[in-house]
XYZ file of N, CA and C in Angstrom:
534
model
N 86.450 113.068 97.206
C 87.127 113.384 98.448
C 87.506 114.856 98.462
N 87.404 115.427 99.632
C 87.741 116.831 99.801
C 88.894 116.959 100.785
N 89.933 117.691 100.382
C 91.071 117.881 101.269
C 90.669 118.771 102.437
N 90.945 118.275 103.641
C 90.619 119.033 104.849
C 91.802 119.865 105.331
N 92.991 119.269 105.290
C 94.168 119.975 105.805
C 95.451 119.303 105.354
N 96.493 120.104 105.222
C 97.839 119.571 105.000
C 98.442 119.378 106.386
N 98.809 118.153 106.691
C 99.306 117.791 108.013
C 100.818 117.958 108.106
N 101.518 117.617 107.035
C 102.978 117.755 106.994
C 103.364 118.348 105.647
N 104.299 119.298 105.696
C 104.852 119.822 104.452
C 106.230 119.173 104.246
N 106.951 119.624 103.238
C 108.242 119.017 102.904
C 109.220 119.053 104.074
N 109.320 120.177 104.760
C 110.279 120.272 105.864
C 109.861 119.399 107.044
N 108.554 119.299 107.326
C 108.080 118.404 108.392
C 108.405 116.955 108.057
N 108.209 116.585 106.788
C 108.511 115.212 106.370
C 110.002 114.921 106.500
N 110.814 115.873 106.095
C 112.264 115.690 106.166
C 112.717 115.496 107.613
N 112.172 116.287 108.525
C 112.513 116.148 109.945
C 112.040 114.804 110.496
N 110.831 114.396 110.123
C 110.294 113.114 110.602
C 111.152 111.954 110.113
N 111.567 111.989 108.858
C 112.417 110.929 108.299
C 113.768 110.908 109.006
N 114.332 112.081 109.269
C 115.610 112.156 109.995
C 115.458 111.576 111.405
N 114.378 111.927 112.096
C 114.142 111.440 113.457
C 113.983 109.915 113.462
N 113.193 109.398 112.524
C 113.012 107.949 112.418
C 114.361 107.265 112.171
N 115.175 107.847 111.314
C 116.484 107.275 110.998
C 117.370 107.211 112.237
N 117.431 108.296 112.999
C 118.218 108.303 114.233
C 117.716 107.248 115.216
N 116.404 107.118 115.335
C 115.823 106.134 116.249
C 116.167 104.705 115.811
N 116.117 104.454 114.503
C 116.482 103.128 113.980
C 117.935 102.807 114.319
N 118.829 103.759 114.073
C 120.250 103.542 114.349
C 120.503 103.334 115.839
N 119.820 104.111 116.666
C 120.012 103.982 118.109
C 119.514 102.627 118.610
N 118.321 102.249 118.216
C 117.741 100.983 118.693
C 118.557 99.777 118.231
N 119.081 99.851 117.018
C 119.813 98.725 116.440
C 121.323 98.814 116.681
N 121.744 99.827 117.429
C 123.156 100.020 117.771
C 124.034 100.069 116.530
N 123.586 100.847 115.541
C 124.354 101.000 114.309
C 123.732 100.264 113.143
N 124.579 99.898 112.196
C 124.094 99.330 110.935
C 124.343 97.833 110.776
N 124.972 97.202 111.761
C 125.290 95.769 111.669
C 124.031 94.951 111.383
N 124.000 94.237 110.278
C 122.898 93.354 109.865
C 121.585 94.089 109.611
N 121.620 95.393 109.462
C 120.415 96.205 109.264
C 120.049 96.288 107.778
N 118.761 96.137 107.488
C 118.231 96.273 106.127
C 116.912 97.034 106.211
N 116.626 97.847 105.206
C 115.327 98.525 105.152
C 114.587 98.064 103.906
N 113.279 97.867 104.074
C 112.443 97.398 102.965
C 111.175 98.248 102.942
N 110.949 98.933 101.841
C 109.762 99.769 101.693
C 108.625 99.008 101.047
N 107.408 99.280 101.525
C 106.211 98.687 100.936
C 105.747 99.573 99.789
N 105.489 98.952 98.627
C 104.985 99.714 97.476
C 103.705 100.416 97.833
N 103.501 101.642 97.414
C 104.410 102.343 96.544
C 105.198 103.424 97.272
N 104.561 104.209 98.118
C 105.275 105.319 98.732
C 106.249 104.905 99.824
N 106.052 103.741 100.405
C 107.006 103.239 101.385
C 108.375 102.980 100.776
N 108.399 102.684 99.486
C 109.665 102.442 98.790
C 110.492 103.732 98.746
N 109.860 104.833 98.405
C 110.563 106.127 98.365
C 111.055 106.505 99.757
N 110.220 106.300 100.762
C 110.610 106.623 102.137
C 111.760 105.737 102.604
N 111.727 104.449 102.246
C 112.809 103.525 102.609
C 114.128 103.965 101.987
N 114.094 104.389 100.733
C 115.319 104.840 100.068
C 115.870 106.088 100.755
N 114.982 106.977 101.163
C 115.432 108.179 101.874
C 116.067 107.826 103.213
N 115.485 106.874 103.913
C 116.053 106.443 105.202
C 117.407 105.770 104.975
N 117.498 104.925 103.957
C 118.779 104.283 103.630
C 119.835 105.338 103.273
N 119.438 106.353 102.511
C 120.368 107.432 102.153
C 120.807 108.218 103.385
N 119.878 108.465 104.302
C 120.195 109.204 105.534
C 121.135 108.380 106.410
N 120.913 107.064 106.482
C 121.814 106.192 107.231
C 123.215 106.264 106.628
N 123.314 106.204 105.310
C 124.615 106.277 104.638
C 125.300 107.611 104.930
N 124.521 108.676 104.941
C 125.062 110.014 105.236
C 125.594 110.080 106.680
N 124.869 109.514 107.615
C 125.242 109.586 109.030
C 126.338 108.599 109.414
N 126.284 107.389 108.856
C 127.174 106.310 109.276
C 128.282 105.995 108.275
N 128.267 106.653 107.115
C 129.233 106.360 106.057
C 129.232 104.881 105.689
N 128.039 104.294 105.727
C 127.888 102.881 105.400
C 126.519 102.683 104.763
N 126.508 102.005 103.620
C 125.236 101.728 102.954
C 124.590 100.503 103.569
N 123.283 100.596 103.795
C 122.541 99.414 104.239
C 121.706 98.926 103.061
N 121.499 97.626 102.959
C 120.652 97.122 101.875
C 119.249 97.723 101.965
N 118.714 98.068 100.800
C 117.387 98.675 100.722
C 116.597 97.934 99.649
N 115.390 97.499 100.009
C 114.568 96.752 99.077
C 113.183 97.337 98.931
N 112.455 96.809 97.960
C 111.077 97.224 97.680
C 110.201 95.977 97.723
N 109.086 96.073 98.458
C 108.240 94.908 98.686
C 106.832 95.134 98.153
N 106.394 94.226 97.298
C 105.020 94.224 96.783
C 104.237 93.212 97.612
N 103.271 93.700 98.381
C 102.514 92.822 99.282
C 101.190 92.362 98.692
N 100.920 92.719 97.454
C 99.619 92.446 96.829
C 99.177 90.997 96.993
N 100.053 90.061 96.715
C 99.684 88.646 96.773
C 99.455 88.148 98.202
N 99.874 88.918 99.188
C 99.768 88.500 100.587
C 98.626 89.186 101.335
N 97.903 90.066 100.658
C 96.808 90.785 101.310
C 95.626 89.853 101.532
N 94.907 90.084 102.622
C 93.736 89.256 102.915
C 92.429 89.998 102.638
N 92.546 91.245 102.171
C 91.347 92.046 101.973
C 91.022 92.341 100.514
N 91.897 91.977 99.614
C 91.600 92.153 98.190
C 92.365 91.147 97.354
N 91.770 90.798 96.250
C 92.400 89.862 95.318
C 93.349 90.645 94.408
N 94.508 90.072 94.110
C 95.445 90.754 93.222
C 94.849 90.945 91.821
N 95.014 92.157 91.292
C 94.542 92.459 89.938
C 95.419 91.761 88.906
N 96.703 91.653 89.226
C 97.621 90.953 88.323
C 98.552 90.091 89.170
N 99.272 89.230 88.521
C 100.190 88.351 89.248
C 101.620 88.868 89.190
N 101.832 90.022 88.572
C 103.176 90.592 88.480
C 103.645 91.032 89.866
N 104.769 90.502 90.289
C 105.342 90.850 91.590
C 106.448 91.877 91.357
N 106.276 93.065 91.898
C 107.258 94.136 91.722
C 108.342 94.115 92.796
N 108.340 93.132 93.668
C 109.313 93.061 94.750
C 110.732 93.069 94.194
N 111.581 93.861 94.848
C 112.992 93.922 94.459
C 113.819 93.900 95.746
N 114.154 92.701 96.171
C 114.998 92.517 97.356
C 116.204 91.710 96.906
N 117.327 92.402 96.737
C 118.547 91.791 96.203
C 119.506 91.341 97.298
N 118.963 90.948 98.439
C 119.801 90.507 99.548
C 119.044 89.451 100.332
N 119.789 88.663 101.083
C 119.203 87.610 101.905
C 118.663 88.247 103.184
N 117.435 87.953 103.533
C 116.834 88.521 104.748
C 117.123 87.669 105.985
N 117.637 86.476 105.791
C 117.907 85.577 106.916
C 118.910 86.191 107.890
N 118.562 86.121 109.168
C 119.407 86.632 110.254
C 119.698 88.126 110.168
N 118.859 88.873 109.473
C 119.016 90.326 109.359
C 117.992 91.029 110.242
N 118.305 92.265 110.593
C 117.360 93.136 111.290
C 116.636 93.910 110.194
N 115.407 93.532 109.921
C 114.634 94.138 108.838
C 113.768 95.252 109.404
N 113.828 96.414 108.773
C 112.914 97.497 109.117
C 112.000 97.700 107.918
N 110.720 97.381 108.111
C 109.714 97.617 107.074
C 109.334 99.088 107.142
N 109.272 99.731 105.984
C 108.909 101.144 105.918
C 107.594 101.267 105.157
N 106.625 101.970 105.770
C 105.342 102.218 105.119
C 104.977 103.683 105.307
N 104.105 104.167 104.450
C 103.731 105.576 104.559
C 102.698 105.815 105.652
N 101.588 105.074 105.624
C 100.512 105.260 106.598
C 100.180 103.934 107.262
N 100.120 103.937 108.588
C 99.681 102.757 109.331
C 98.227 102.966 109.698
N 97.392 101.995 109.366
C 95.957 102.117 109.609
C 95.476 100.893 110.378
N 95.060 99.845 109.711
C 94.493 98.674 110.384
C 95.550 97.658 110.821
N 96.702 97.674 110.174
C 97.750 96.695 110.449
C 97.790 95.573 109.431
N 96.825 95.545 108.518
C 96.759 94.456 107.547
C 97.895 94.497 106.523
N 98.315 95.683 106.117
C 99.461 95.783 105.195
C 100.729 95.280 105.867
N 100.871 95.605 107.138
C 102.044 95.149 107.883
C 102.049 93.629 107.997
N 100.901 93.037 108.297
C 100.809 91.577 108.380
C 101.190 90.947 107.047
N 100.699 91.515 105.959
C 101.025 91.005 104.630
C 102.521 91.138 104.355
N 103.113 92.260 104.772
C 104.547 92.472 104.561
C 105.370 91.461 105.362
N 104.959 91.194 106.592
C 105.667 90.202 107.406
C 105.602 88.831 106.740
N 104.418 88.451 106.255
C 104.278 87.174 105.548
C 105.198 87.115 104.324
N 105.239 88.196 103.561
C 106.063 88.233 102.346
C 107.547 88.116 102.681
N 107.969 88.761 103.744
C 109.380 88.693 104.148
C 109.716 87.298 104.681
N 108.841 86.747 105.507
C 109.093 85.421 106.090
C 109.165 84.338 105.017
N 108.498 84.560 103.898
C 108.573 83.606 102.798
C 109.971 83.585 102.174
N 110.729 84.651 102.384
C 112.060 84.773 101.785
C 113.181 84.344 102.732
N 112.860 84.083 103.982
C 113.879 83.693 104.951
C 113.418 84.009 106.363
N 114.299 83.760 107.329
C 113.961 84.008 108.734
C 114.853 85.119 109.269
N 114.312 86.329 109.333
C 115.101 87.456 109.839
C 115.389 87.317 111.339
N 116.415 88.001 111.782
C 116.725 88.089 113.207
C 115.592 88.838 113.915
N 115.118 89.928 113.286
C 113.992 90.694 113.821
C 113.327 91.456 112.678
N 112.072 91.818 112.901
C 111.348 92.667 111.962
C 110.780 93.832 112.763
N 111.082 95.033 112.300
C 110.593 96.263 112.927
C 109.777 97.023 111.898
N 108.986 97.968 112.375
C 108.116 98.733 111.490
C 108.294 100.228 111.719
N 108.533 100.958 110.641
C 108.604 102.418 110.680
C 107.549 102.973 109.732
N 106.780 103.946 110.222
C 105.749 104.566 109.401
C 105.855 106.078 109.506
N 105.513 106.752 108.426
C 105.513 108.215 108.454
C 104.331 108.720 109.279
N 103.156 108.091 109.092
C 101.949 108.514 109.809
C 101.252 107.292 110.396
N 100.900 107.382 111.682
C 100.087 106.358 112.338
C 98.727 106.986 112.610
N 97.701 106.495 111.934
C 96.373 107.090 112.066
C 95.425 106.304 112.959
N 95.912 105.207 113.541
C 95.073 104.449 114.468
C 94.161 103.462 113.765
N 93.131 103.013 114.473
C 92.118 102.073 113.964
C 92.665 100.672 113.744
N 93.437 100.166 114.690
C 93.998 98.825 114.593
C 92.914 97.765 114.454
N 93.176 96.793 113.617
C 92.346 95.594 113.525
C 93.153 94.365 113.912
N 94.467 94.515 113.974
C 95.372 93.430 114.347
C 96.291 93.921 115.466
N 96.825 93.016 116.269
C 97.692 93.435 117.373
C 99.112 93.763 116.896
N 99.207 94.823 116.124
C 100.467 95.264 115.538
C 100.575 96.760 115.782
N 101.790 97.224 116.091
C 101.993 98.665 116.180
C 103.394 99.017 115.719
N 103.551 100.203 115.167
C 104.864 100.599 114.643
C 105.896 100.814 115.754
N 107.144 100.528 115.430
C 108.258 100.796 116.338
C 108.719 102.244 116.214
N 108.560 102.815 115.019
C 109.008 104.177 114.733
C 107.876 104.905 114.021
N 107.540 106.099 114.503
C 106.427 106.859 113.932
C 106.858 108.307 113.705
N 106.627 108.786 112.485
C 106.908 110.193 112.189
C 105.893 111.108 112.826
N 104.610 110.746 112.726
C 103.540 111.561 113.293
C 102.343 110.681 113.622
N 101.846 110.823 114.860
C 100.591 110.186 115.237
C 99.477 111.135 114.842
N 98.488 110.614 114.119
C 97.414 111.448 113.611
C 96.082 110.734 113.809
N 95.430 110.966 114.956
C 94.124 110.340 115.172
C 93.136 110.802 114.099
N 92.445 109.846 113.498
C 91.496 110.163 112.427
C 90.202 109.396 112.668
N 89.185 109.794 111.930
C 87.950 109.012 111.931
C 88.006 108.069 110.732
N 87.137 107.085 110.718
C 87.093 106.157 109.578
C 86.538 106.835 108.328
N 85.931 107.987 108.483
C 85.408 108.736 107.335
C 86.457 109.668 106.736
N 87.684 109.551 107.232
C 88.775 110.364 106.711
C 89.812 109.458 106.060
N 90.594 110.064 105.199
C 91.663 109.361 104.512
C 92.935 110.190 104.640
N 94.055 109.526 104.819
C 95.346 110.202 104.892
C 96.136 109.836 103.649
N 96.619 110.841 102.947
C 97.394 110.611 101.724
C 98.794 111.191 101.896
N 99.781 110.389 101.548
C 101.168 110.826 101.563
C 101.588 111.052 100.119
N 102.197 112.189 99.887
C 102.711 112.534 98.565
C 104.230 112.638 98.672
N 104.929 111.951 97.748
C 106.394 111.996 97.720
C 106.842 112.500 96.358
N 107.907 113.268 96.362
C 108.366 113.898 95.117
C 108.737 112.877 94.045
N 109.178 111.676 94.463
C 109.586 110.650 93.499
C 108.427 110.231 92.591
N 107.209 110.201 93.104
C 106.068 109.785 92.290
C 105.028 110.878 92.104
N 104.968 111.826 93.042
C 103.919 112.848 93.001
C 104.423 114.245 92.679
N 105.739 114.441 92.650
C 106.302 115.742 92.312
C 106.568 116.649 93.501
N 105.997 116.340 94.657
C 106.245 117.138 95.857
C 105.991 116.286 97.093
N 106.464 116.786 98.230
C 106.309 116.086 99.500
C 105.257 116.751 100.366
N 104.296 115.963 100.845
C 103.326 116.456 101.822
C 102.476 115.295 102.313
N 101.780 115.547 103.417
C 100.801 114.614 103.946
C 99.535 115.418 104.161
N 98.420 114.906 103.641
C 97.149 115.622 103.760
C 96.068 114.681 104.261
N 95.085 115.259 104.905
C 93.928 114.499 105.374
C 92.728 114.914 104.533
N 91.945 113.919 104.142
C 90.800 114.135 103.267
C 89.535 113.607 103.927
N 88.447 114.253 103.631
C 87.141 113.761 104.050
C 86.615 112.883 102.933
N 86.170 111.678 103.277
C 85.657 110.771 102.252
C 84.180 110.992 101.991
N 83.560 111.836 102.803
C 82.157 112.155 102.619
C 82.031 113.400 101.744
N 81.044 113.398 100.875
C 80.781 114.569 100.046
C 80.137 115.649 100.900
N 80.637 116.870 100.759
C 80.074 117.975 101.547
C 79.454 119.006 100.642
């Protein structure tokens, strides 16, 4: 893969996360019954940042969890049976905001919804993504988007977060050899 362009740098990501956080708080009228759950792996870091931003703005911590959707995917078999999910709260009757890094076909979101529904019946499930690149295969769309980025299927979008990658950025790559 060859990197074509950096789409977001650290400051762009920080602004997008802040904007998404404000939109979540506005739509949900505060933090009452609000929980955020990040999809492994980079969605977890983004979810923690959103939870931290909510705490900074509202002086109230919201539950934050990490969701492993591997066992719920319909496009690949799990390599291992180890479930890394860490949700230390009841999802029943809660307003759940799933956080993911890149929205593409919608299949990860479907898997995340299945995984959450297995744990209880939330009041609502919303979706926040840093980048929406299009190419839906399912009738799902994010409620909160940091950046819409139309791409071709021959391109790949990679999100880098300092927690796992050492720095923050979003880049687009060509999957074809040039």
